[in-house]
Short mmCIF file of C-alpha atoms and ligand atoms in Angstrom, two decimals:
data_model
loop_
_atom_site.label_atom_id
_atom_site.label_comp_id
_atom_site.label_asym_id
_atom_site.label_seq_id
_atom_site.Cartn_x
_atom_site.Cartn_y
_atom_site.Cartn_z
CA MET A 1 4.92 32.89 -29.02
CA ALA A 2 2.08 32.01 -26.58
CA ASP A 3 3.07 31.12 -23.00
CA ARG A 4 3.11 27.38 -22.29
CA GLU A 5 0.21 26.09 -20.20
CA PRO A 6 1.21 25.25 -16.63
CA PRO A 7 1.74 21.51 -16.08
CA ILE A 8 -0.42 19.01 -14.26
CA LEU A 9 1.14 18.99 -10.83
CA VAL A 10 1.45 15.75 -8.88
CA ILE A 11 2.18 16.07 -5.16
CA GLY A 12 4.14 13.04 -3.90
CA ALA A 13 6.41 10.60 -5.71
CA GLY A 14 5.16 7.43 -4.09
CA ILE A 15 3.56 4.65 -6.12
CA LEU A 16 0.33 6.66 -6.47
CA GLY A 17 1.98 9.84 -7.73
CA LEU A 18 4.38 8.03 -10.07
CA SER A 19 1.65 5.80 -11.51
CA THR A 20 -0.60 8.79 -12.14
CA ALA A 21 2.29 10.60 -13.83
CA TRP A 22 2.89 7.50 -15.99
CA HIS A 23 -0.68 7.37 -17.29
CA LEU A 24 -0.77 11.15 -17.78
CA VAL A 25 2.43 11.30 -19.81
CA GLU A 26 1.31 8.26 -21.83
CA ARG A 27 -1.63 10.42 -22.89
CA GLY A 28 0.60 13.32 -23.87
CA ALA A 29 0.12 15.53 -20.80
CA GLU A 30 2.82 17.78 -19.38
CA VAL A 31 3.56 16.70 -15.81
CA LEU A 32 5.54 18.02 -12.85
CA VAL A 33 6.03 15.73 -9.82
CA ILE A 34 7.15 17.28 -6.54
CA ASP A 35 8.21 15.55 -3.38
CA ARG A 36 9.60 16.82 -0.12
CA ASP A 37 12.07 13.94 0.02
CA ARG A 38 14.38 12.18 -2.32
CA ILE A 39 12.29 10.27 -4.85
CA SER A 40 10.99 6.92 -3.67
CA ASP A 41 11.85 7.01 -0.01
CA GLY A 42 8.44 6.46 1.62
CA ALA A 43 6.05 3.55 2.13
CA SER A 44 6.17 2.83 -1.59
CA SER A 45 9.85 2.12 -1.40
CA GLY A 46 10.14 -0.01 1.74
CA ASN A 47 7.02 -2.17 1.64
CA ALA A 48 6.87 -5.96 1.39
CA GLY A 49 6.39 -5.99 -2.38
CA LEU A 50 3.52 -8.50 -2.40
CA ILE A 51 1.33 -7.65 -5.36
CA SER A 52 -1.74 -9.28 -4.01
CA PHE A 53 -4.62 -8.78 -6.44
CA GLY A 54 -7.98 -9.29 -4.71
CA HIS A 55 -6.57 -8.87 -1.20
CA PRO A 56 -9.38 -8.19 1.32
CA PRO A 57 -9.59 -4.82 3.13
CA LEU A 58 -8.56 -4.18 6.72
CA THR A 59 -12.24 -3.67 7.60
CA ARG A 60 -13.17 -7.34 8.06
CA PRO A 61 -15.89 -8.62 10.38
CA GLY A 62 -14.45 -8.98 13.89
CA VAL A 63 -11.17 -7.10 13.26
CA SER A 64 -12.13 -4.04 15.31
CA ILE A 65 -12.96 -6.17 18.36
CA GLN A 66 -9.74 -8.15 17.94
CA GLY A 67 -7.88 -4.82 17.59
CA LEU A 68 -9.24 -3.67 20.96
CA LYS A 69 -8.07 -6.91 22.57
CA TRP A 70 -4.61 -6.35 21.09
CA MET A 71 -4.52 -2.71 22.15
CA PHE A 72 -2.23 -3.32 25.11
CA ASP A 73 0.02 -5.90 23.45
CA ARG A 74 3.06 -4.23 21.85
CA THR A 75 3.90 -7.38 19.89
CA SER A 76 0.46 -8.01 18.36
CA PRO A 77 0.09 -7.68 14.55
CA LEU A 78 -2.31 -4.71 14.97
CA TYR A 79 -1.31 -2.36 17.76
CA ILE A 80 -3.19 0.82 18.61
CA LYS A 81 -1.33 2.94 21.12
CA PRO A 82 -3.92 3.81 23.78
CA ARG A 83 -4.31 7.61 23.95
CA LEU A 84 -7.00 10.24 24.34
CA ASP A 85 -7.14 11.76 20.88
CA ALA A 86 -10.52 12.87 19.48
CA GLU A 87 -9.33 12.31 15.89
CA LEU A 88 -8.22 8.74 16.66
CA LEU A 89 -11.41 7.96 18.58
CA ARG A 90 -13.56 9.18 15.66
CA TRP A 91 -11.48 7.09 13.24
CA MET A 92 -11.76 4.00 15.47
CA TRP A 93 -15.52 4.37 15.81
CA SER A 94 -15.94 4.72 12.06
CA PHE A 95 -13.57 1.76 11.48
CA HIS A 96 -15.59 -0.35 13.91
CA ARG A 97 -18.86 0.51 12.12
CA HIS A 98 -17.34 -0.64 8.81
CA CYS A 99 -16.14 -4.03 10.13
CA ASN A 100 -19.24 -5.95 9.04
CA GLN A 101 -20.04 -8.61 6.46
CA ARG A 102 -22.12 -6.41 4.13
CA HIS A 103 -19.45 -3.71 3.88
CA PHE A 104 -16.77 -6.38 3.48
CA GLU A 105 -18.57 -7.89 0.48
CA ARG A 106 -19.05 -4.47 -1.14
CA CYS A 107 -15.34 -3.70 -0.60
CA MET A 108 -14.32 -7.01 -2.17
CA GLU A 109 -16.17 -6.16 -5.37
CA VAL A 110 -14.40 -2.82 -5.63
CA LEU A 111 -10.93 -4.09 -4.62
CA CYS A 112 -11.08 -7.11 -6.94
CA ALA A 113 -12.03 -4.89 -9.89
CA LEU A 114 -9.27 -2.43 -9.03
CA GLY A 115 -6.82 -5.34 -8.66
CA GLY A 116 -7.64 -6.63 -12.15
CA LEU A 117 -7.04 -3.18 -13.61
CA SER A 118 -3.77 -2.83 -11.71
CA ALA A 119 -2.54 -6.21 -12.97
CA THR A 120 -3.02 -5.00 -16.56
CA CYS A 121 -1.22 -1.74 -15.78
CA PHE A 122 1.76 -3.48 -14.14
CA GLU A 123 2.16 -5.76 -17.14
CA SER A 124 2.06 -2.93 -19.67
CA MET A 125 4.36 -0.67 -17.62
CA LEU A 126 6.93 -3.45 -17.38
CA ALA A 127 6.57 -4.42 -21.03
CA ASP A 128 7.16 -0.80 -22.14
CA THR A 129 10.19 -0.17 -19.94
CA ASN A 130 13.46 -1.72 -18.83
CA ILE A 131 12.79 -1.58 -15.11
CA ASP A 132 14.84 -4.26 -13.36
CA CYS A 133 12.74 -4.92 -10.24
CA ASP A 134 12.65 -8.68 -9.64
CA TRP A 135 9.03 -8.88 -10.88
CA ARG A 136 7.73 -12.44 -10.40
CA ARG A 137 4.22 -13.22 -11.56
CA SER A 138 4.25 -16.65 -9.91
CA GLY A 139 1.91 -15.93 -7.00
CA TRP A 140 2.47 -15.86 -3.24
CA ASP A 141 1.86 -18.36 -0.45
CA ASP A 142 -0.24 -17.92 2.66
CA VAL A 143 1.82 -20.27 4.86
CA CYS A 144 0.09 -21.81 7.87
CA MET A 145 1.60 -23.47 10.92
CA PHE A 146 -1.61 -25.23 11.97
CA ASP A 147 -4.19 -27.37 10.14
CA SER A 148 -7.00 -25.25 11.58
CA THR A 149 -5.59 -21.98 10.19
CA LEU A 150 -4.91 -23.69 6.85
CA ASP A 151 -8.58 -24.71 6.68
CA HIS A 152 -9.61 -21.14 7.48
CA ALA A 153 -7.17 -19.71 4.92
CA GLU A 154 -8.65 -22.02 2.30
CA GLU A 155 -12.14 -20.70 3.09
CA GLU A 156 -10.88 -17.09 2.76
CA ALA A 157 -9.24 -17.87 -0.57
CA ALA A 158 -12.49 -19.37 -1.87
CA LEU A 159 -14.10 -15.92 -1.44
CA LEU A 160 -11.91 -14.64 -4.28
CA GLU A 161 -12.87 -17.35 -6.75
CA PRO A 162 -16.09 -15.66 -7.95
CA PHE A 163 -13.90 -12.67 -8.90
CA GLY A 164 -11.65 -14.84 -11.04
CA TYR A 165 -8.66 -15.15 -8.66
CA ARG A 166 -7.31 -18.70 -8.45
CA SER A 167 -5.75 -20.39 -5.44
CA ARG A 168 -4.79 -23.92 -4.40
CA ARG A 169 -3.96 -25.74 -1.20
CA ILE A 170 -0.48 -27.21 -0.81
CA ASP A 171 0.36 -29.58 2.03
CA GLY A 172 3.48 -29.16 4.15
CA ASP A 173 5.41 -32.07 2.59
CA THR A 174 4.88 -30.74 -0.92
CA LEU A 175 5.99 -27.29 0.24
CA ARG A 176 9.18 -28.80 1.75
CA ALA A 177 9.81 -30.88 -1.37
CA GLU A 178 9.67 -27.64 -3.39
CA ASN A 179 12.03 -25.91 -0.97
CA PRO A 180 13.78 -27.26 2.15
CA VAL A 181 13.58 -23.85 3.80
CA TRP A 182 10.23 -24.75 5.41
CA LYS A 183 10.30 -26.31 8.88
CA SER A 184 8.64 -29.66 9.53
CA SER A 185 6.14 -27.96 11.84
CA VAL A 186 4.55 -26.00 8.94
CA SER A 187 1.15 -27.47 8.03
CA GLY A 188 0.90 -26.15 4.47
CA ALA A 189 -0.03 -23.13 2.38
CA ILE A 190 -2.63 -21.57 0.14
CA ARG A 191 -1.03 -20.43 -3.09
CA TYR A 192 -2.56 -17.31 -4.66
CA GLU A 193 -1.55 -18.10 -8.19
CA ASP A 194 -2.48 -14.87 -9.98
CA SER A 195 -0.48 -12.57 -7.72
CA ALA A 196 3.09 -11.38 -7.96
CA THR A 197 6.05 -9.95 -6.06
CA VAL A 198 8.26 -7.00 -6.89
CA ASN A 199 11.18 -5.18 -5.30
CA PRO A 200 9.28 -1.97 -4.47
CA HIS A 201 12.29 0.33 -4.30
CA ALA A 202 13.65 -0.94 -7.61
CA PHE A 203 10.22 -0.54 -9.21
CA THR A 204 9.49 3.00 -7.97
CA ALA A 205 13.04 4.25 -8.59
CA GLY A 206 12.98 2.66 -12.07
CA LEU A 207 9.58 4.15 -12.82
CA ALA A 208 10.80 7.62 -11.80
CA ARG A 209 13.78 7.24 -14.18
CA GLU A 210 11.49 6.11 -17.02
CA LEU A 211 9.17 9.05 -16.40
CA ALA A 212 12.05 11.53 -16.48
CA ALA A 213 13.18 10.01 -19.79
CA ARG A 214 9.65 10.57 -21.14
CA GLY A 215 9.71 14.26 -20.21
CA VAL A 216 8.09 14.30 -16.75
CA ARG A 217 9.78 16.94 -14.61
CA PHE A 218 10.69 16.26 -10.98
CA ARG A 219 11.42 18.61 -8.12
CA HIS A 220 12.81 17.02 -4.97
CA ASP A 221 13.16 18.55 -1.52
CA CYS A 222 10.03 20.69 -2.07
CA THR A 223 7.42 20.57 0.66
CA VAL A 224 3.89 21.63 -0.24
CA ALA A 225 2.54 23.86 2.53
CA SER A 226 -0.90 24.50 1.01
CA LEU A 227 -3.08 24.42 -2.07
CA VAL A 228 -3.66 27.77 -3.78
CA GLU A 229 -7.34 28.67 -4.30
CA ARG A 230 -8.84 31.11 -6.76
CA GLY A 231 -12.60 31.22 -6.25
CA ASP A 232 -13.76 27.60 -6.36
CA ALA A 233 -10.69 26.40 -8.24
CA ILE A 234 -7.29 25.10 -7.15
CA ILE A 235 -4.67 26.77 -9.32
CA GLY A 236 -1.51 25.25 -7.85
CA VAL A 237 0.42 24.93 -4.61
CA ARG A 238 2.43 27.04 -2.21
CA LEU A 239 5.69 25.54 -0.92
CA ASP A 240 6.93 26.04 2.61
CA SER A 241 9.57 28.36 1.11
CA GLY A 242 6.71 30.65 0.01
CA GLU A 243 7.20 29.86 -3.69
CA GLU A 244 3.98 29.30 -5.63
CA ILE A 245 3.76 26.75 -8.46
CA GLU A 246 0.93 27.15 -10.94
CA ALA A 247 -0.88 24.11 -12.33
CA THR A 248 -3.74 23.33 -14.73
CA SER A 249 -4.71 20.45 -12.42
CA THR A 250 -3.33 19.43 -9.04
CA VAL A 251 -3.15 15.82 -7.92
CA LEU A 252 -2.93 15.10 -4.21
CA THR A 253 -1.03 11.81 -3.90
CA ALA A 254 0.94 12.61 -0.76
CA GLY A 255 0.18 9.34 1.08
CA VAL A 256 -1.08 9.69 4.63
CA TRP A 257 -0.04 13.38 4.61
CA SER A 258 -2.68 14.14 1.96
CA ASP A 259 -5.22 14.79 4.73
CA THR A 260 -3.10 17.54 6.28
CA ILE A 261 -2.81 19.31 2.92
CA ALA A 262 -6.54 18.82 2.15
CA ARG A 263 -7.61 20.31 5.47
CA GLY A 264 -6.31 23.68 4.32
CA ILE A 265 -9.34 23.88 2.00
CA ASP A 266 -11.75 22.22 4.48
CA LEU A 267 -11.63 18.87 2.70
CA ARG A 268 -11.34 15.82 4.96
CA ILE A 269 -9.78 12.49 4.01
CA PRO A 270 -9.60 10.94 7.48
CA MET A 271 -6.61 8.61 7.71
CA GLN A 272 -4.47 7.15 10.44
CA PRO A 273 -0.75 6.59 9.78
CA ALA A 274 -0.36 2.83 10.32
CA ARG A 275 3.32 2.22 10.76
CA GLY A 276 4.94 -0.99 9.61
CA TYR A 277 8.55 -2.17 9.70
CA HIS A 278 10.81 -4.14 7.48
CA ARG A 279 14.01 -5.98 8.28
CA ASP A 280 16.14 -7.32 5.43
CA LEU A 281 18.19 -10.43 5.98
CA GLY A 282 21.22 -11.63 4.02
CA GLY A 283 23.58 -14.59 4.19
CA LEU A 284 20.85 -17.25 3.98
CA GLU A 285 21.49 -20.62 2.39
CA HIS A 286 17.85 -21.14 1.42
CA VAL A 287 15.08 -18.58 0.88
CA PRO A 288 11.44 -19.23 -0.08
CA SER A 289 11.01 -19.34 -3.85
CA LEU A 290 7.84 -17.22 -3.66
CA GLY A 291 6.77 -14.31 -1.51
CA CYS A 292 4.61 -15.39 1.40
CA VAL A 293 2.68 -14.34 4.46
CA LEU A 294 3.21 -16.30 7.66
CA ASN A 295 -0.49 -16.65 8.36
CA GLU A 296 -0.59 -16.75 12.16
CA THR A 297 1.75 -13.73 12.49
CA PHE A 298 0.64 -11.56 9.50
CA ILE A 299 4.34 -11.15 8.62
CA ALA A 300 5.22 -10.93 4.93
CA VAL A 301 8.40 -12.63 3.73
CA THR A 302 9.64 -11.71 0.26
CA PRO A 303 12.77 -12.90 -1.55
CA PHE A 304 14.65 -10.27 -3.61
CA HIS A 305 17.75 -11.67 -5.31
CA ASP A 306 20.01 -12.59 -2.36
CA THR A 307 17.96 -10.75 0.29
CA LEU A 308 14.94 -11.83 2.30
CA ARG A 309 12.59 -9.04 3.37
CA LEU A 310 10.50 -9.54 6.49
CA ALA A 311 7.77 -6.91 6.82
CA GLY A 312 4.81 -6.41 9.03
CA THR A 313 2.98 -5.01 12.03
CA LEU A 314 0.33 -2.35 11.81
CA GLU A 315 0.98 0.16 14.54
CA ILE A 316 -1.36 3.12 15.00
CA ALA A 317 0.60 5.42 17.28
CA GLY A 318 0.54 8.77 15.45
CA PHE A 319 3.48 10.23 13.54
CA ASN A 320 7.06 10.21 14.81
CA ALA A 321 6.55 7.90 17.80
CA PRO A 322 9.88 6.20 18.59
CA TRP A 323 10.42 2.88 16.81
CA LEU A 324 9.38 -0.12 18.86
CA GLU A 325 12.62 -2.10 18.62
CA ASP A 326 10.96 -5.25 19.98
CA ARG A 327 8.78 -5.28 16.84
CA LEU A 328 11.85 -5.64 14.63
CA GLY A 329 13.09 -8.50 16.80
CA HIS A 330 9.64 -10.03 16.63
CA LEU A 331 9.88 -10.14 12.80
CA THR A 332 12.97 -12.37 12.98
CA ASP A 333 11.71 -14.49 15.88
CA ALA A 334 8.37 -15.21 14.22
CA CYS A 335 10.05 -16.01 10.92
CA GLY A 336 12.41 -18.43 12.67
CA ARG A 337 9.41 -20.53 13.73
CA TYR A 338 8.54 -21.23 10.06
CA LEU A 339 11.85 -21.09 8.17
CA ASN A 340 15.14 -22.92 8.63
CA GLY A 341 18.42 -21.03 8.84
CA ILE A 342 17.07 -17.72 10.13
CA ASP A 343 19.37 -17.76 13.19
CA ASP A 344 22.43 -17.55 10.89
CA ALA A 345 21.12 -14.61 8.87
CA VAL A 346 22.68 -11.15 8.90
CA VAL A 347 20.46 -8.06 9.22
CA THR A 348 21.26 -5.84 6.22
CA SER A 349 18.70 -3.07 6.67
CA GLU A 350 15.82 -1.88 8.84
CA TRP A 351 13.11 0.57 7.96
CA ALA A 352 9.69 1.88 9.02
CA GLY A 353 6.98 3.60 6.97
CA TYR A 354 3.36 4.70 7.18
CA ARG A 355 0.39 3.10 5.43
CA PRO A 356 -2.41 5.59 4.73
CA CYS A 357 -5.47 3.95 6.36
CA THR A 358 -9.01 5.24 5.88
CA PRO A 359 -11.67 4.09 8.37
CA ASP A 360 -13.73 2.26 5.72
CA GLY A 361 -10.84 0.22 4.29
CA LEU A 362 -11.04 1.72 0.80
CA PRO A 363 -8.85 4.21 -1.01
CA ALA A 364 -9.99 7.67 -2.13
CA ILE A 365 -9.51 8.12 -5.88
CA GLY A 366 -10.99 10.82 -8.06
CA ARG A 367 -12.15 14.39 -8.52
CA VAL A 368 -12.78 16.81 -5.66
CA THR A 369 -16.17 18.15 -6.68
CA THR A 370 -16.04 21.26 -4.46
CA HIS A 371 -12.83 22.53 -6.09
CA GLU A 372 -12.23 22.60 -9.80
CA GLY A 373 -8.84 21.29 -10.84
CA LEU A 374 -8.18 19.16 -7.74
CA PHE A 375 -7.88 15.35 -7.72
CA VAL A 376 -7.02 12.89 -4.96
CA GLY A 377 -5.37 9.45 -4.90
CA THR A 378 -4.62 8.10 -1.44
CA GLY A 379 -5.80 5.83 1.39
CA HIS A 380 -4.57 2.52 -0.05
CA ALA A 381 -3.53 1.21 3.39
CA MET A 382 -1.83 -2.22 3.04
CA MET A 383 -2.55 -2.42 -0.67
CA GLY A 384 -0.99 0.66 -2.26
CA MET A 385 1.81 -1.16 -4.05
CA THR A 386 -0.72 -3.56 -5.53
CA LEU A 387 -3.41 -1.07 -6.47
CA GLY A 388 -1.29 2.02 -7.24
CA PRO A 389 -0.82 1.45 -10.99
CA GLY A 390 -4.58 0.89 -11.57
CA SER A 391 -5.57 3.81 -9.35
CA GLY A 392 -3.12 6.03 -11.22
CA ARG A 393 -4.80 5.12 -14.48
CA ILE A 394 -8.26 6.00 -13.13
CA LEU A 395 -6.91 9.34 -11.91
CA ALA A 396 -5.20 10.19 -15.20
CA GLU A 397 -8.33 9.32 -17.17
CA THR A 398 -10.50 11.43 -14.85
CA ILE A 399 -8.14 14.41 -15.02
CA LEU A 400 -8.06 14.33 -18.82
CA GLY A 401 -11.85 13.98 -19.13
CA GLU A 402 -11.84 10.38 -20.38
CA THR A 403 -14.27 7.76 -19.07
CA PRO A 404 -12.39 6.07 -16.21
CA SER A 405 -11.58 2.36 -16.69
CA TYR A 406 -13.36 1.71 -13.40
CA GLN A 407 -15.78 3.83 -11.39
CA SER A 408 -17.42 3.38 -7.99
CA GLY A 409 -18.94 5.90 -5.60
CA MET A 410 -17.26 3.91 -2.83
CA LEU A 411 -13.91 5.32 -3.97
CA SER A 412 -15.01 8.96 -4.06
CA PRO A 413 -12.78 11.32 -2.07
CA MET A 414 -15.98 13.24 -1.20
CA ARG A 415 -17.52 10.34 0.75
CA PHE A 416 -16.19 11.27 4.19
C1 FAD B 1 5.66 -2.39 6.24
C2 FAD B 1 4.75 -2.17 5.05
C3 FAD B 1 4.53 -3.23 4.19
C4 FAD B 1 3.67 -3.07 3.10
N1 FAD B 1 3.54 -4.10 2.21
C5 FAD B 1 2.75 -3.94 1.11
C6 FAD B 1 2.63 -5.00 0.17
O1 FAD B 1 3.23 -6.06 0.31
N2 FAD B 1 1.81 -4.82 -0.90
C7 FAD B 1 1.12 -3.66 -1.09
O2 FAD B 1 0.36 -3.56 -2.05
N3 FAD B 1 1.26 -2.60 -0.22
C8 FAD B 1 2.05 -2.72 0.87
N4 FAD B 1 2.17 -1.70 1.77
C9 FAD B 1 1.36 -0.49 1.57
C10 FAD B 1 1.98 0.45 0.56
O3 FAD B 1 3.34 0.59 0.80
C11 FAD B 1 1.27 1.82 0.64
O4 FAD B 1 -0.12 1.66 0.56
C12 FAD B 1 1.70 2.70 -0.52
O5 FAD B 1 3.10 2.75 -0.60
C13 FAD B 1 1.16 4.11 -0.37
O6 FAD B 1 1.62 4.83 -1.49
P1 FAD B 1 1.39 6.39 -1.64
O7 FAD B 1 1.99 6.80 -2.91
O8 FAD B 1 -0.06 6.67 -1.38
O9 FAD B 1 2.14 7.04 -0.39
P2 FAD B 1 3.71 7.17 -0.07
O10 FAD B 1 4.48 6.05 -0.59
O11 FAD B 1 3.77 7.46 1.40
O12 FAD B 1 4.15 8.45 -0.89
C14 FAD B 1 3.72 9.75 -0.53
C15 FAD B 1 4.80 10.72 -0.96
O13 FAD B 1 4.33 12.05 -0.70
C16 FAD B 1 5.40 12.84 -0.23
N5 FAD B 1 4.86 13.97 0.54
C17 FAD B 1 4.12 13.91 1.68
N6 FAD B 1 3.79 15.14 2.08
C18 FAD B 1 4.32 16.01 1.19
C19 FAD B 1 4.33 17.42 1.07
N7 FAD B 1 3.71 18.21 1.98
N8 FAD B 1 4.98 17.98 0.02
C20 FAD B 1 5.62 17.20 -0.90
N9 FAD B 1 5.64 15.85 -0.84
C21 FAD B 1 5.00 15.25 0.19
C22 FAD B 1 6.21 11.87 0.64
O14 FAD B 1 7.55 12.30 0.78
C23 FAD B 1 6.08 10.57 -0.14
O15 FAD B 1 7.17 10.36 -1.03
C24 FAD B 1 3.02 -1.82 2.87
C25 FAD B 1 3.29 -0.75 3.73
C26 FAD B 1 4.14 -0.90 4.80
C27 FAD B 1 4.42 0.28 5.70
#
């Protein structure tokens, strides 16, 4: 009997790795997923769970200048820890150059198309499985304290209309009539009607279970130390234990750590780890009926069954910097300005994770043209939960030689 072909090897069991595995196994491929941790323990597990199709990129006009102003404020929504680090300075310069209107408009075209594809993928994944993940396709609210920010939010939402994403303005009284949780000081909200919310841990853990049932193999507690090269091809990976795993194709979906692995073969996917926190609250009498973002604070608030998740802050301080405890307190304090009953809530969990942020605000999805058999899916920053299922489909199609459902040079992992 002939030896079996080695599998397609997926590095990382976050939303990108799992989604890629899903689309590969759907097409009959043999897949092995490896992760250095327990499955679903990273950013993909602890995020806010807002599935925000058509969300704009981080690289918006004016954001880099605002970021510099916030640099010394540990409670600002975007905090860059001041330090002399050539890598960080290069990233910041490139980020600054991309914060302009023309790039923003080009990003919106790409992200809106990717969002539409991801929406289709979410729906079909959920229809074909029994994943219990509190999926709600009823939109999310951008809740504003002030009339001026509500006007501005309405203008931002209008930018998505040409791409087919609907939104509507809701005044504060209507919001409070829907749900008494909102304080009288809240001015109103913009409702993004086509979006959704999901419990991210329940979704990724459920997806991993479904994949295993469909024959995808998993290896946990395996850290990839390097890619194995033979000539111009990648033929698998070497673990930190020294063990080598052979693969027909290798998919680098290791979140913000993908860059470290790629550097071993002189490939650069420049990313900064942008840490965010969540704090889960229980014991609340009223919770918002939809997920929302508290506009003036950039804090996301998502209801999951009897829990309310507060998530936010984008902190660029390198890996393993100590948690900034005041940021967790800030989540609750800010939320208390918009919602009733927060003072009586009980903190049920706290968490921090890293968003993989490229300097141009776009993910890197596709084939590595310098090395046969290597594919990349990372850099989704604040949007990985939303765009992961669509990106995974593009990757699977590319790996198997099909025409990808969406293509753009702006997503190429070779662009850096
Ligand atoms: C606070 C916060 C809130 C967020 N809210 C939202 C939101 O509301 N909506 C949204 O769309 N997105 C949100 N995001 C962003 C989203 O969570 C990320 O973009 C997404 O999870 C990235 O997925 P990933 O699969 O690329 O990476 P990860 O989830 O980080 O997965 C990478 C995996 O690779 C593994 N790995 C790394 N190195 C190795 C190695 N050497 N060997 C083996 N395995 C390795 C890791 O263990 C990990 O499991 C949020 C993020 C944060 C931090």
